[in-house]
PDB file of C-alpha atoms and ligand atoms in Angstrom:
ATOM      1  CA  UNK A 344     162.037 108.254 133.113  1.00 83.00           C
ATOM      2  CA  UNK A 345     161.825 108.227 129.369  1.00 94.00           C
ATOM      3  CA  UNK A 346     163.551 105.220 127.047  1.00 98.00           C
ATOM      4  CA  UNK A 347     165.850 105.650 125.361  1.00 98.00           C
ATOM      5  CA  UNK A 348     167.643 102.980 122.819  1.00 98.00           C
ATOM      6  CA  UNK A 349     170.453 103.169 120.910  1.00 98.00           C
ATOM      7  CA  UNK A 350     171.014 103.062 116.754  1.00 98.00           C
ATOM      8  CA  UNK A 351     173.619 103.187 114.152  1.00 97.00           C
ATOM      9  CA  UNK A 352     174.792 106.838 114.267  1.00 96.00           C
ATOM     10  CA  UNK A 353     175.229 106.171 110.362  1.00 92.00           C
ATOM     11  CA  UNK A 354     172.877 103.069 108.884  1.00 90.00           C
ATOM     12  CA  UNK A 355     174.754 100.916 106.575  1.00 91.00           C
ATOM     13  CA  UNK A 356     171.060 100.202 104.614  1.00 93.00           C
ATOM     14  CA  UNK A 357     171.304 104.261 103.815  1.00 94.00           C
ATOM     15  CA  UNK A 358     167.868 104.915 105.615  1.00 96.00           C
ATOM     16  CA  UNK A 359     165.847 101.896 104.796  1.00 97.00           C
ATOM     17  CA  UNK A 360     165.207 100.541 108.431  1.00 97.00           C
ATOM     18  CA  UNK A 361     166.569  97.612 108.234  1.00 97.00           C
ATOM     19  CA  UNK A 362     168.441  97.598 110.908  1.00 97.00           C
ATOM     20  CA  UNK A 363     166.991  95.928 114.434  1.00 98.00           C
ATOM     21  CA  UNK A 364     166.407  99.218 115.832  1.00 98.00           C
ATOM     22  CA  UNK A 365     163.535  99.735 113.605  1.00 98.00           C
ATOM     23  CA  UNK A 366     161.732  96.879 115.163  1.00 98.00           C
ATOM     24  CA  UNK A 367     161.964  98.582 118.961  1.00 98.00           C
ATOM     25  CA  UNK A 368     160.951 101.991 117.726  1.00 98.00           C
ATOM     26  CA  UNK A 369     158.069 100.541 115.810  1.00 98.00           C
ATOM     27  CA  UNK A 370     156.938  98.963 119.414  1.00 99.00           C
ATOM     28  CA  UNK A 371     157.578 101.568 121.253  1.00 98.00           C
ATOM     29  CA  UNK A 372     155.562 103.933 118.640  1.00 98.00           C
ATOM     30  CA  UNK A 373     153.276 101.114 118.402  1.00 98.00           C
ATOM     31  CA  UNK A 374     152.109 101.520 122.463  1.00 98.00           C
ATOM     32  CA  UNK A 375     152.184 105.244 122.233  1.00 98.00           C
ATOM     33  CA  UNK A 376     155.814 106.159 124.478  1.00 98.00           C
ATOM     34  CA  UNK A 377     158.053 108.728 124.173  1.00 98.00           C
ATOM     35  CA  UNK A 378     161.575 107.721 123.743  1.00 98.00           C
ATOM     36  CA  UNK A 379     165.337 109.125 123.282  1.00 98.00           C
ATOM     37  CA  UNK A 380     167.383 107.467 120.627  1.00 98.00           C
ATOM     38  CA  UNK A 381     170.917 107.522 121.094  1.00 98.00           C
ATOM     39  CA  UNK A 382     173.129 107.215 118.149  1.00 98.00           C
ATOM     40  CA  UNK A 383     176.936 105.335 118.565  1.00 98.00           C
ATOM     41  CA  UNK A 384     179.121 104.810 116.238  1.00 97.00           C
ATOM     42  CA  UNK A 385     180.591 101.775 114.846  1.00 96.00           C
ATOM     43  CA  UNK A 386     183.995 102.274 117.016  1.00 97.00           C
ATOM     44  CA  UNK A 387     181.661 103.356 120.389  1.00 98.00           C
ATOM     45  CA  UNK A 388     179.707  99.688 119.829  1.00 98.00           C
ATOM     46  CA  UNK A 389     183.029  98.266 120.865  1.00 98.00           C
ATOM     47  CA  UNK A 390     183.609 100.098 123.554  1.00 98.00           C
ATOM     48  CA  UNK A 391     183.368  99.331 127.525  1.00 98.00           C
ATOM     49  CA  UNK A 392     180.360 101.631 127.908  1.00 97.00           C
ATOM     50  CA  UNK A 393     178.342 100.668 124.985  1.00 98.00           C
ATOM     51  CA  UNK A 394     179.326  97.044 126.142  1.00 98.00           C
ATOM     52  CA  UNK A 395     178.136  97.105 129.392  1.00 98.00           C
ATOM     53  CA  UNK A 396     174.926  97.055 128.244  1.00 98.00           C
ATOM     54  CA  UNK A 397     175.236  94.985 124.952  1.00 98.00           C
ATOM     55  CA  UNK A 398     177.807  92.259 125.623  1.00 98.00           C
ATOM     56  CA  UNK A 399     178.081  92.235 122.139  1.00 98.00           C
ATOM     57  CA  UNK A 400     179.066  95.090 120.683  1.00 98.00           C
ATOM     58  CA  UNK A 401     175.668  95.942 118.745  1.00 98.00           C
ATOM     59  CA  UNK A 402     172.587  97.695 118.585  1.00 98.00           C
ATOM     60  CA  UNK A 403     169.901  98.185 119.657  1.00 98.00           C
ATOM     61  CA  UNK A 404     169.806  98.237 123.247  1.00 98.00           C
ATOM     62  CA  UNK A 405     167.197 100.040 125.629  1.00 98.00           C
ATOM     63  CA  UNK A 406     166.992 101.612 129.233  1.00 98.00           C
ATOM     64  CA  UNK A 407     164.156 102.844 131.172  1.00 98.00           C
ATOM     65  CA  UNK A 408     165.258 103.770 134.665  1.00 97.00           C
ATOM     66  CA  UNK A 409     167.305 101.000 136.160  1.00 97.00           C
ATOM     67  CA  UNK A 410     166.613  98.657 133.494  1.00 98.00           C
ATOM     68  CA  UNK A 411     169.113  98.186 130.642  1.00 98.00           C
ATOM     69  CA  UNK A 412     167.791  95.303 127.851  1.00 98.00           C
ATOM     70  CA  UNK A 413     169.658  93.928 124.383  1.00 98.00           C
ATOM     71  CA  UNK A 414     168.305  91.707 122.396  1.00 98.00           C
ATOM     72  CA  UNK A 415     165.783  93.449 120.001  1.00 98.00           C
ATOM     73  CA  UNK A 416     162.985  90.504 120.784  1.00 98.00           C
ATOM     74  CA  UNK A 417     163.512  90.457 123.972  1.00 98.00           C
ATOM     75  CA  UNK A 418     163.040  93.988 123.998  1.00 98.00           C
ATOM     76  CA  UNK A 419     159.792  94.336 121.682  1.00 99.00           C
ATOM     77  CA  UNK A 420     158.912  91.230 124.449  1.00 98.00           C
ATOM     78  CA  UNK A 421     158.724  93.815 127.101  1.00 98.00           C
ATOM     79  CA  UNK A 422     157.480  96.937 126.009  1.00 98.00           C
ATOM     80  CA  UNK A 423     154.460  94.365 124.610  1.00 98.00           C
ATOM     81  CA  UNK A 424     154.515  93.284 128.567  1.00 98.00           C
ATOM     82  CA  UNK A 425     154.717  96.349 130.077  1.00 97.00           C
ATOM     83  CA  UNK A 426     152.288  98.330 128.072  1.00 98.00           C
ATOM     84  CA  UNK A 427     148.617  97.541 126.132  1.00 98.00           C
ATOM     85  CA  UNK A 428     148.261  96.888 122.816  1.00 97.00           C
ATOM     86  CA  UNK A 429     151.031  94.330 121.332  1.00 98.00           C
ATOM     87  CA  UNK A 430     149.890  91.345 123.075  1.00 98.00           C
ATOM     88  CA  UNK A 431     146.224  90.167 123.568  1.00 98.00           C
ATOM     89  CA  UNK A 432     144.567  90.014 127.233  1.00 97.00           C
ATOM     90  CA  UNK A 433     143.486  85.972 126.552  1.00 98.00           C
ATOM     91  CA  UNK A 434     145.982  84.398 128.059  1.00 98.00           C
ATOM     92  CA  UNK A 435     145.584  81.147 125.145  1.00 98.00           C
ATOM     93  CA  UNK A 436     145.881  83.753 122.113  1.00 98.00           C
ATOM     94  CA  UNK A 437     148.704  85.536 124.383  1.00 98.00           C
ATOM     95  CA  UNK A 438     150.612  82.702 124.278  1.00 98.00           C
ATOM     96  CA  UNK A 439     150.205  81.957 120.632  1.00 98.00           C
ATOM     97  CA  UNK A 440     151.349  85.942 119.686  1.00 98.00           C
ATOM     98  CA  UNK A 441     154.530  85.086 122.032  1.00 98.00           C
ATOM     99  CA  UNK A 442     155.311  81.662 119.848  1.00 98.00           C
ATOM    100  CA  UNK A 443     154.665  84.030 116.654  1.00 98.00           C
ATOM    101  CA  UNK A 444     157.728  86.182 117.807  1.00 98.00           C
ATOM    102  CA  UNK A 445     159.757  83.303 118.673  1.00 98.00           C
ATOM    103  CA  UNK A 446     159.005  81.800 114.935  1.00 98.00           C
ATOM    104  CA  UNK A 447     159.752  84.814 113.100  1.00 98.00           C
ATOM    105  CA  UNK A 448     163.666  85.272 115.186  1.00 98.00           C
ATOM    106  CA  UNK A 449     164.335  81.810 115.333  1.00 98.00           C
ATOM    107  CA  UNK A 450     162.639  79.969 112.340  1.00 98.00           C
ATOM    108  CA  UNK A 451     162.161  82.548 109.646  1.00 98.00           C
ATOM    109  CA  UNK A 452     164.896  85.286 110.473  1.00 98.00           C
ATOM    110  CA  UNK A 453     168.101  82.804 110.210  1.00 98.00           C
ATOM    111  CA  UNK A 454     168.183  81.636 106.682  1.00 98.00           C
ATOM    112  CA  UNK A 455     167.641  85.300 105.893  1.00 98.00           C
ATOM    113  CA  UNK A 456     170.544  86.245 107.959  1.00 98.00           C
ATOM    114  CA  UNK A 457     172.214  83.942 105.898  1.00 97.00           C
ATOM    115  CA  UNK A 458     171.120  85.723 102.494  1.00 97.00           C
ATOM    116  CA  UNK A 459     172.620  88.755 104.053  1.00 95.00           C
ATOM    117  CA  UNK A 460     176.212  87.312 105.304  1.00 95.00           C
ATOM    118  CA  UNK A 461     175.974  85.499 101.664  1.00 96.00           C
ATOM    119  CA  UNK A 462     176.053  88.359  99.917  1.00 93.00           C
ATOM    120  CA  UNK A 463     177.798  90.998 101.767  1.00 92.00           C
ATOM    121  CA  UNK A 464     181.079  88.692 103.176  1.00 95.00           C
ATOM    122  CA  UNK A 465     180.879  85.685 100.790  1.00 94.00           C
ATOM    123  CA  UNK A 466     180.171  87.036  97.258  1.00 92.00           C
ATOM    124  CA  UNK A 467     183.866  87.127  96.274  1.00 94.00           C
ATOM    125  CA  UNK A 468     184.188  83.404  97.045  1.00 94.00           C
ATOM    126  CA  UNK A 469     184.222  81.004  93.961  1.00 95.00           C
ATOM    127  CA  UNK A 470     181.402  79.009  95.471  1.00 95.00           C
ATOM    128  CA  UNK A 471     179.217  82.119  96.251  1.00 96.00           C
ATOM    129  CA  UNK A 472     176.548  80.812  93.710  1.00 95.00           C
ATOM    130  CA  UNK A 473     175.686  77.721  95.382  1.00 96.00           C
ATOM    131  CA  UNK A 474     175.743  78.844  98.625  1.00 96.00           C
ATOM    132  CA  UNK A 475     173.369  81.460  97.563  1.00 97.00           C
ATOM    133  CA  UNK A 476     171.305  79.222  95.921  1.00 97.00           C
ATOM    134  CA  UNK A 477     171.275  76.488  99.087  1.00 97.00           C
ATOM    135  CA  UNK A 478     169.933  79.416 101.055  1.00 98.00           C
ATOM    136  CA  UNK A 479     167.149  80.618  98.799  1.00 98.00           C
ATOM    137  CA  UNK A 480     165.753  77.347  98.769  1.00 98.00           C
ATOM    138  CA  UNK A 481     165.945  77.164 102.630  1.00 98.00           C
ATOM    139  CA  UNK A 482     164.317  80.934 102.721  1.00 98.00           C
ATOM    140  CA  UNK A 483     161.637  79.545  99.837  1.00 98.00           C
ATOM    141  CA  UNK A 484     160.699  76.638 102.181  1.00 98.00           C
ATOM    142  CA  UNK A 485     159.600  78.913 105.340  1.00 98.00           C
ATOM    143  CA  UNK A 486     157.587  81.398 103.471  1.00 98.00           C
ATOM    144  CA  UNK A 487     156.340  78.853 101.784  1.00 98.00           C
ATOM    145  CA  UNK A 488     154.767  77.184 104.768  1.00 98.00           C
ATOM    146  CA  UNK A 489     154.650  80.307 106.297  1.00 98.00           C
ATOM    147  CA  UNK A 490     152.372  82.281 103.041  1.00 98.00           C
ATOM    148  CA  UNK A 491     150.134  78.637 103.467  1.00 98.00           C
ATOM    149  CA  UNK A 492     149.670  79.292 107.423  1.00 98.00           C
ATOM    150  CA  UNK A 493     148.929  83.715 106.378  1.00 98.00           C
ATOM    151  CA  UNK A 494     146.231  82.727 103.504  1.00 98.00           C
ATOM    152  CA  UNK A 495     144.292  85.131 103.224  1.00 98.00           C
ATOM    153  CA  UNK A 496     144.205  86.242 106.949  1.00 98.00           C
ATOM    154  CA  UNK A 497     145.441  90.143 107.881  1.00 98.00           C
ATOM    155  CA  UNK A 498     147.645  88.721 110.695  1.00 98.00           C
ATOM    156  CA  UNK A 499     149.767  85.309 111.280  1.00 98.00           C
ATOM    157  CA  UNK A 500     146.493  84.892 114.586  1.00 98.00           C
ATOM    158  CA  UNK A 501     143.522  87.295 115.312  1.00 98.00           C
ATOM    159  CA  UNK A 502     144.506  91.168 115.378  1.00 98.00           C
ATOM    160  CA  UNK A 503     147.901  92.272 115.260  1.00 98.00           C
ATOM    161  CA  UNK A 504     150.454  91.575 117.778  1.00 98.00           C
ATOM    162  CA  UNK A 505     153.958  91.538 118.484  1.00 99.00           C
ATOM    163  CA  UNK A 506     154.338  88.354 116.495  1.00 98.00           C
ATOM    164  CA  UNK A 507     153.129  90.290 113.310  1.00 99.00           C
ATOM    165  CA  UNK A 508     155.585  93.499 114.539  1.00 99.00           C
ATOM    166  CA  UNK A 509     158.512  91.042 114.463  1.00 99.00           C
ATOM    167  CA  UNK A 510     157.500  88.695 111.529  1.00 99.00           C
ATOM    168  CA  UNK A 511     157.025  92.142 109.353  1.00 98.00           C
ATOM    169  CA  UNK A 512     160.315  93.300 109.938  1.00 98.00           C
ATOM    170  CA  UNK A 513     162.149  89.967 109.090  1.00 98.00           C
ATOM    171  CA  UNK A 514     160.340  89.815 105.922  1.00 98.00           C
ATOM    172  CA  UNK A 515     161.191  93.309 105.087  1.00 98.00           C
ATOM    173  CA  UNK A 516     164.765  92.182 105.471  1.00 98.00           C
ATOM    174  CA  UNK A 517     164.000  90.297 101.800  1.00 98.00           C
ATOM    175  CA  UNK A 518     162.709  93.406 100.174  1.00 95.00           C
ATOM    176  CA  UNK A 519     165.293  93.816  96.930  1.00 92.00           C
ATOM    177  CA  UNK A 520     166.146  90.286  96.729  1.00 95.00           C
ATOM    178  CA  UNK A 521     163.175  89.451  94.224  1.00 96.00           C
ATOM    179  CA  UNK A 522     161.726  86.899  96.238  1.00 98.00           C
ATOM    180  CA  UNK A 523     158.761  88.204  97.864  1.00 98.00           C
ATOM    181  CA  UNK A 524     156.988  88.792  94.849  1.00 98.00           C
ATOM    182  CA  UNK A 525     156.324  85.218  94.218  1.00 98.00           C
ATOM    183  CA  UNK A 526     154.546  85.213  97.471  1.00 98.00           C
ATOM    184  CA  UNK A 527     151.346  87.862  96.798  1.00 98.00           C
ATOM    185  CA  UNK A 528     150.300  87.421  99.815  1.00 98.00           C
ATOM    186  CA  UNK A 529     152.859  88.145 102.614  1.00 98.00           C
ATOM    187  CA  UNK A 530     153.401  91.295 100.514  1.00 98.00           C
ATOM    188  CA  UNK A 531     150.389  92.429 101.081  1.00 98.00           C
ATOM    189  CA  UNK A 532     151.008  91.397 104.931  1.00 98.00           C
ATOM    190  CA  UNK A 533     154.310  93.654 104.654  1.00 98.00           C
ATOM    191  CA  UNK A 534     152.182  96.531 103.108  1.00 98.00           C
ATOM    192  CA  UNK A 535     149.052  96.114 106.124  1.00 98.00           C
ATOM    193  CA  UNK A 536     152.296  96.754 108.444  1.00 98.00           C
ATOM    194  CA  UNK A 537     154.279  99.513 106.885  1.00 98.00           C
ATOM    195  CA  UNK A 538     150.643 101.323 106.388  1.00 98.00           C
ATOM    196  CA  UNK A 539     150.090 101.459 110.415  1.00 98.00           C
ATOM    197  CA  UNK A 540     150.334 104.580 111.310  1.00 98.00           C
ATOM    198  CA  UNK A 541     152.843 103.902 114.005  1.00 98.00           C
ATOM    199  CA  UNK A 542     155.134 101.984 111.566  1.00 98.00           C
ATOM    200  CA  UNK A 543     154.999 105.239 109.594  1.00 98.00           C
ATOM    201  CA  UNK A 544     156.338 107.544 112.711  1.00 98.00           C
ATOM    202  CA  UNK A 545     159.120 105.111 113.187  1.00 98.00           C
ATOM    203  CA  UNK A 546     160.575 104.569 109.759  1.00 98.00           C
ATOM    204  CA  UNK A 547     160.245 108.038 109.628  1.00 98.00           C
ATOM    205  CA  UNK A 548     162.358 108.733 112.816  1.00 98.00           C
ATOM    206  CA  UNK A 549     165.245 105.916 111.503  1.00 97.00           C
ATOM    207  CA  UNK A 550     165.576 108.145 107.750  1.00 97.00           C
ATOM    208  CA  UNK A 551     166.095 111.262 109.566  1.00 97.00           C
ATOM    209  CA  UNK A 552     168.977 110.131 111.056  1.00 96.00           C
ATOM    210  CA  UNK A 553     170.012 109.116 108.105  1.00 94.00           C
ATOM    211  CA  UNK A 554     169.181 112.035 106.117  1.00 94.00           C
ATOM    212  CA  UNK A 555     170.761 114.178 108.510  1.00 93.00           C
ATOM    213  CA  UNK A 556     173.918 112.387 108.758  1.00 90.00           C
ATOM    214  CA  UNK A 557     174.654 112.416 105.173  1.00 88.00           C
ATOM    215  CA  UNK A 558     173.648 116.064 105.002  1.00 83.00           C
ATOM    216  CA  UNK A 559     176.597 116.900 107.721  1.00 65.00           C
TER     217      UNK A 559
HETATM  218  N1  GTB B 632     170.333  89.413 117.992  1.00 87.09           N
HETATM  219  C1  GTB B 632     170.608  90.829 118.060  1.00 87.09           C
HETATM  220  C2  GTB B 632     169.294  91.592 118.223  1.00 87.09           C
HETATM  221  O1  GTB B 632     168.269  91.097 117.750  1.00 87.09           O
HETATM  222  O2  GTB B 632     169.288  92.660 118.861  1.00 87.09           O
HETATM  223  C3  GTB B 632     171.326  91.237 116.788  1.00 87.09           C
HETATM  224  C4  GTB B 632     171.692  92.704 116.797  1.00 87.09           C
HETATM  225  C5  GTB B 632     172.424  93.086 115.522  1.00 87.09           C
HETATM  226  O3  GTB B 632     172.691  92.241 114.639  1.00 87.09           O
HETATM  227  N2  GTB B 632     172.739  94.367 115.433  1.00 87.09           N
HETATM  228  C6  GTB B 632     173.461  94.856 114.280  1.00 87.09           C
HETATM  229  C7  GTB B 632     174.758  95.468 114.754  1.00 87.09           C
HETATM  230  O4  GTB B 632     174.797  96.161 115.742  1.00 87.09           O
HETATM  231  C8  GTB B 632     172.629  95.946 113.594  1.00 87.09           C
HETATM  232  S1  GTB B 632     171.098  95.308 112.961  1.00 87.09           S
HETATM  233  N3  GTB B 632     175.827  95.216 114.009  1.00 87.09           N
HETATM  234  C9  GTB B 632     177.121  95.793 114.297  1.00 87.09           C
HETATM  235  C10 GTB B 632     178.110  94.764 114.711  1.00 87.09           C
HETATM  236  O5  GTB B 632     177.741  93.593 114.956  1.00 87.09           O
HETATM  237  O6  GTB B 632     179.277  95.150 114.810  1.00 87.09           O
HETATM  238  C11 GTB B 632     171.684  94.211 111.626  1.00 87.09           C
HETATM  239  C12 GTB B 632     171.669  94.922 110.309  1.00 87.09           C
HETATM  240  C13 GTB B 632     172.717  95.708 109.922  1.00 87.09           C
HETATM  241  C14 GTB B 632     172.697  96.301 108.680  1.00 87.09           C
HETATM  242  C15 GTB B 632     171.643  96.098 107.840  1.00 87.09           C
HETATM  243  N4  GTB B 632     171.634  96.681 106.553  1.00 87.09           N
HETATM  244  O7  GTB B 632     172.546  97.427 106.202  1.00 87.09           O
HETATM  245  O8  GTB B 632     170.689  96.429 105.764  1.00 87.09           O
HETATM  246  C16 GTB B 632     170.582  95.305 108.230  1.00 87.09           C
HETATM  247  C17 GTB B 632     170.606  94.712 109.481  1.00 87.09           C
END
């Protein structure tokens, strides 16, 4: 059986791969599987069949036989289970690449979120400014601490993992807002992970889509 996941039919970030489907394809190009990618639209998202197998109405999603997953870290969680080479073998630094993914979706990832709802459902409110301003400082303090923890290290603990899959494509989330270049460092850490080869074959795959939707 070969995966297949689902992605915006048309990207609202015009081909950037920002969206959390770039995450699973970067995993699943990252352990060297073939995959389908089925495209839905907005209005199928809603519907009973793309619901059935994301209770919320989103993407991505992914099936492999009789499994159907949502969640996009609980899906990079087990294609970096179920196949070598996004998780370590010791089960201590194992551990420690799992509480890297966790950090990045639950402690760096929300005030980012936040940036994102700021700007694209609260900007016409009067008090837009300070709520954008409230949120920078909460997205300043984590990369703060987190750029301290990186130094001058290649990955957040050892050789790259999952943690460093997932952490890479939250902080690409920032890319535009100005902010990452006061923090050298974890640019270059987004660089070492948009240079891996597999990275390349799924941002790649993502802009196609793109591309070819706004060429039809
Ligand atoms: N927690 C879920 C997960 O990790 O899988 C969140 C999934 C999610 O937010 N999916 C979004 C979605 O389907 C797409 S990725 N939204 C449609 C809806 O809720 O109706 C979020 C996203 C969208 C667009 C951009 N962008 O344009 O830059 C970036 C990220």
């Amino acid at each position: 059986m070969t995966i297949t996941i689902t992605a915006f039919e048309r990207s609202p970030d015009r081909g950037k791969g920002l969206g959390r489907d770039m995450r699973v394809r970067w995993a699943i190009e990252e352990v060297g599987q073939p995959y389908d990618v089925r495209l839905v639209s907005f209005k199928a998202m809603k519907q009973p069949a793309h619901l059935a197998l994301q209770p919320f109405g989103q993407i991505p999603t992914y099936e492999d036989g009789d499994l159907a997953l949502f969640e996009s870290g609980a899906i990079v969680f087990h294609i970096a289970e179920h196949y070598p080479g996004l998780l370590p073998d010791d089960a201590n630094a194992r551990a420690r690449a799992i509480t890297w993914m966790f950090a990045a979706l639950n402690t760096v990832e929300p005030p980012i979120v936040d940036r994102e709802v700021a700007r694209y459902l609260e900007g016409d409110k009067p008090w837009y400014k300070e709520r954008l301003t409230g949120v920078d400082e909460r997205i300043r303090k984590r990369l703060d601490q987190l750029s301290g923890r990186l130094g001058d290290a290649d990955w957040l603990d050892g050789e790259f993992s999952a943690g460093d899959l997932l952490m890479v494509t939250v902080l690409r989330r920032l890319e535009g807002s100005g902010i990452l270049n006061e923090y050298p460092n974890l640019s270059a850490y987004i660089a070492r992970g948009e240079a891996r080869p597999a990275y390349k074959r799924a941002f790649d795959a993502q802009l196609a889509v793109f591309t070819a939707a706004s060429s039809g």
